Amino acid sequence: MWDDSIQESLTDTYVGPTVQSKDTTLTTEVPAGTTEKDEDQVMLLQEKVESIQKQLEEEKELHEKEKEYHVQAVKEYEERIASLTEQLEKVTGDLKHKTEQYEELRSELQSEIQKIKNESETFQKQRKALILENKRLKSLIKDHNVPVEQKEETEILQETQTVHTCTYISKG
């Protein structure tokens, strides 16, 4: 099983492969007096080194491609984020503008509603005052025994509204 023969030191007779750069091929010098077995071992080692270098080169290329892919993906995501941010700012600005318009219209409508309520209250007060005045005049006429044609309440209201409309138009 074990070879009992004495092995000579290979350092005196063997010069290993030298690697100068990633692009250069390995050169081996086989000194005179080396055996065929030693040459075969050197060739196997040289093939192993070349295989490892080839694998490293392939892995490096793969790593570069992956790196390029990741850089491109990051760039695309950054562009997408910038686009979405721009859209968000535009929508936010539009929303703010629409909100301001809404608040302005709401305020105008509330003012208009309040104005109409105030006018309605004024007309109601004037109506009541005219009804009271009409009653007072009727009672005065009745006290003086003068025959008076009684008007319907709706006719009085129509006259009152006509007076108010004329007053409102003249003030406006």
Short mmCIF file of C-alpha atoms in Angstrom, two decimals:
data_model
loop_
_atom_site.label_atom_id
_atom_site.label_comp_id
_atom_site.label_asym_id
_atom_site.label_seq_id
_atom_site.Cartn_x
_atom_site.Cartn_y
_atom_site.Cartn_z
CA MET A 1 0.00 0.00 0.00
CA TRP A 2 2.61 2.51 0.99
CA ASP A 3 5.48 2.94 -1.36
CA ASP A 4 8.62 2.24 0.65
CA SER A 5 10.88 3.88 -1.85
CA ILE A 6 12.65 6.97 -0.77
CA GLN A 7 11.34 10.06 -2.45
CA GLU A 8 13.76 12.66 -3.46
CA SER A 9 12.98 16.20 -2.55
CA LEU A 10 11.21 17.77 -5.47
CA THR A 11 12.25 21.27 -4.52
CA ASP A 12 15.66 20.70 -6.01
CA THR A 13 14.37 19.32 -9.26
CA TYR A 14 10.93 20.90 -9.70
CA VAL A 15 10.09 24.49 -10.38
CA GLY A 16 6.38 25.00 -9.81
CA PRO A 17 4.06 26.97 -12.04
CA THR A 18 4.39 30.72 -11.87
CA VAL A 19 1.40 32.99 -12.17
CA GLN A 20 2.26 36.44 -13.41
CA SER A 21 -1.16 37.88 -14.15
CA LYS A 22 -4.69 36.76 -14.79
CA ASP A 23 -4.21 36.85 -18.56
CA THR A 24 -0.94 34.99 -18.86
CA THR A 25 -0.70 31.26 -19.17
CA LEU A 26 1.28 29.17 -16.77
CA THR A 27 4.79 28.23 -17.71
CA THR A 28 6.56 25.35 -16.18
CA GLU A 29 10.10 24.39 -16.51
CA VAL A 30 10.77 20.71 -16.28
CA PRO A 31 14.42 20.26 -15.36
CA ALA A 32 16.41 17.44 -16.75
CA GLY A 33 16.28 14.29 -14.73
CA THR A 34 12.61 14.50 -13.72
CA THR A 35 10.55 11.44 -14.18
CA GLU A 36 7.50 11.03 -16.36
CA LYS A 37 5.43 10.68 -13.20
CA ASP A 38 6.65 14.07 -12.02
CA GLU A 39 5.83 15.57 -15.39
CA ASP A 40 2.34 14.11 -15.22
CA GLN A 41 1.84 15.57 -11.75
CA VAL A 42 3.03 18.93 -12.98
CA MET A 43 0.66 18.76 -15.93
CA LEU A 44 -2.25 17.77 -13.67
CA LEU A 45 -1.47 20.62 -11.31
CA GLN A 46 -1.17 22.98 -14.23
CA GLU A 47 -4.56 21.84 -15.57
CA LYS A 48 -6.06 22.25 -12.10
CA VAL A 49 -4.70 25.78 -11.83
CA GLU A 50 -6.00 26.63 -15.29
CA SER A 51 -9.40 25.16 -14.40
CA ILE A 52 -9.51 27.16 -11.17
CA GLN A 53 -8.48 30.32 -13.03
CA LYS A 54 -11.21 29.69 -15.61
CA GLN A 55 -13.79 29.18 -12.82
CA LEU A 56 -12.62 32.36 -11.10
CA GLU A 57 -12.88 34.28 -14.35
CA GLU A 58 -16.40 32.93 -14.97
CA GLU A 59 -17.42 33.79 -11.42
CA LYS A 60 -15.96 37.25 -11.84
CA GLU A 61 -17.92 37.76 -15.07
CA LEU A 62 -21.07 36.46 -13.39
CA HIS A 63 -20.45 38.78 -10.44
CA GLU A 64 -19.98 41.73 -12.82
CA LYS A 65 -23.23 40.88 -14.63
CA GLU A 66 -25.07 40.60 -11.31
CA LYS A 67 -23.57 43.90 -10.20
CA GLU A 68 -24.65 45.56 -13.47
CA TYR A 69 -28.14 44.10 -13.03
CA HIS A 70 -28.38 45.44 -9.49
CA VAL A 71 -27.06 48.86 -10.53
CA GLN A 72 -29.63 48.97 -13.35
CA ALA A 73 -32.42 47.85 -11.00
CA VAL A 74 -31.47 50.51 -8.44
CA LYS A 75 -31.41 53.14 -11.21
CA GLU A 76 -34.85 52.07 -12.44
CA TYR A 77 -36.27 52.12 -8.90
CA GLU A 78 -34.79 55.56 -8.25
CA GLU A 79 -36.36 56.84 -11.48
CA ARG A 80 -39.69 55.28 -10.50
CA ILE A 81 -39.48 56.83 -7.03
CA ALA A 82 -38.68 60.23 -8.56
CA SER A 83 -41.63 59.90 -10.94
CA LEU A 84 -44.00 58.86 -8.17
CA THR A 85 -42.73 61.67 -5.93
CA GLU A 86 -43.37 64.16 -8.72
CA GLN A 87 -46.87 62.77 -9.25
CA LEU A 88 -47.53 62.92 -5.50
CA GLU A 89 -46.43 66.56 -5.36
CA LYS A 90 -48.67 67.40 -8.33
CA VAL A 91 -51.68 65.62 -6.84
CA THR A 92 -51.03 67.21 -3.44
CA GLY A 93 -50.84 70.65 -5.06
CA ASP A 94 -54.06 70.01 -7.00
CA LEU A 95 -55.78 68.78 -3.85
CA LYS A 96 -54.65 71.85 -1.92
CA HIS A 97 -55.92 74.12 -4.70
CA LYS A 98 -59.27 72.30 -4.87
CA THR A 99 -59.58 72.45 -1.08
CA GLU A 100 -58.98 76.20 -1.15
CA GLN A 101 -61.60 76.61 -3.88
CA TYR A 102 -64.05 74.48 -1.90
CA GLU A 103 -63.50 76.50 1.28
CA GLU A 104 -63.93 79.76 -0.63
CA LEU A 105 -67.18 78.57 -2.24
CA ARG A 106 -68.40 77.19 1.08
CA SER A 107 -67.73 80.53 2.74
CA GLU A 108 -69.53 82.41 -0.05
CA LEU A 109 -72.52 80.08 0.19
CA GLN A 110 -72.67 80.46 3.97
CA SER A 111 -72.59 84.23 3.56
CA GLU A 112 -75.35 84.06 0.97
CA ILE A 113 -77.45 81.77 3.20
CA GLN A 114 -76.96 84.10 6.17
CA LYS A 115 -77.91 87.07 4.00
CA ILE A 116 -81.10 85.31 2.89
CA LYS A 117 -81.91 84.35 6.50
CA ASN A 118 -81.43 87.96 7.60
CA GLU A 119 -83.64 89.23 4.78
CA SER A 120 -86.28 86.64 5.65
CA GLU A 121 -86.22 87.71 9.30
CA THR A 122 -86.51 91.33 8.23
CA PHE A 123 -89.46 90.54 5.96
CA GLN A 124 -91.15 88.56 8.74
CA LYS A 125 -90.70 91.46 11.15
CA GLN A 126 -92.04 93.91 8.57
CA ARG A 127 -94.98 91.58 7.83
CA LYS A 128 -95.83 91.37 11.52
CA ALA A 129 -95.51 95.14 11.83
CA LEU A 130 -97.79 95.67 8.84
CA ILE A 131 -100.34 93.18 10.14
CA LEU A 132 -100.35 95.03 13.47
CA GLU A 133 -100.61 98.34 11.63
CA ASN A 134 -103.49 96.98 9.56
CA LYS A 135 -105.28 95.82 12.72
CA ARG A 136 -104.70 99.20 14.33
CA LEU A 137 -106.05 101.02 11.28
CA LYS A 138 -109.08 98.73 11.14
CA SER A 139 -109.78 99.38 14.76
CA LEU A 140 -109.44 103.16 14.23
CA ILE A 141 -111.79 103.00 11.28
CA LYS A 142 -114.18 100.87 13.24
CA ASP A 143 -114.06 103.39 16.05
CA HIS A 144 -114.97 106.17 13.60
CA ASN A 145 -117.78 104.09 12.12
CA VAL A 146 -116.56 104.42 8.61
CA PRO A 147 -117.33 101.48 6.34
CA VAL A 148 -114.17 99.92 5.08
CA GLU A 149 -113.66 97.21 2.52
CA GLN A 150 -111.67 94.48 4.20
CA LYS A 151 -108.81 93.06 2.32
CA GLU A 152 -107.76 89.51 2.44
CA GLU A 153 -104.60 88.81 4.39
CA THR A 154 -102.92 87.43 1.24
CA GLU A 155 -103.55 90.70 -0.56
CA ILE A 156 -101.93 92.57 2.31
CA LEU A 157 -98.95 90.25 2.21
CA GLN A 158 -98.62 90.73 -1.55
CA GLU A 159 -98.66 94.46 -1.11
CA THR A 160 -96.11 94.16 1.69
CA GLN A 161 -93.82 92.06 -0.45
CA THR A 162 -94.18 94.49 -3.32
CA VAL A 163 -93.21 97.34 -1.01
CA HIS A 164 -90.23 95.37 0.31
CA THR A 165 -89.11 94.40 -3.17
CA CYS A 166 -89.25 98.00 -4.27
CA THR A 167 -87.36 99.04 -1.15
CA TYR A 168 -84.76 96.31 -1.67
CA ILE A 169 -84.27 97.23 -5.33
CA SER A 170 -83.91 100.91 -4.52
CA LYS A 171 -81.32 100.16 -1.80
CA GLY A 172 -79.32 97.74 -4.04
#
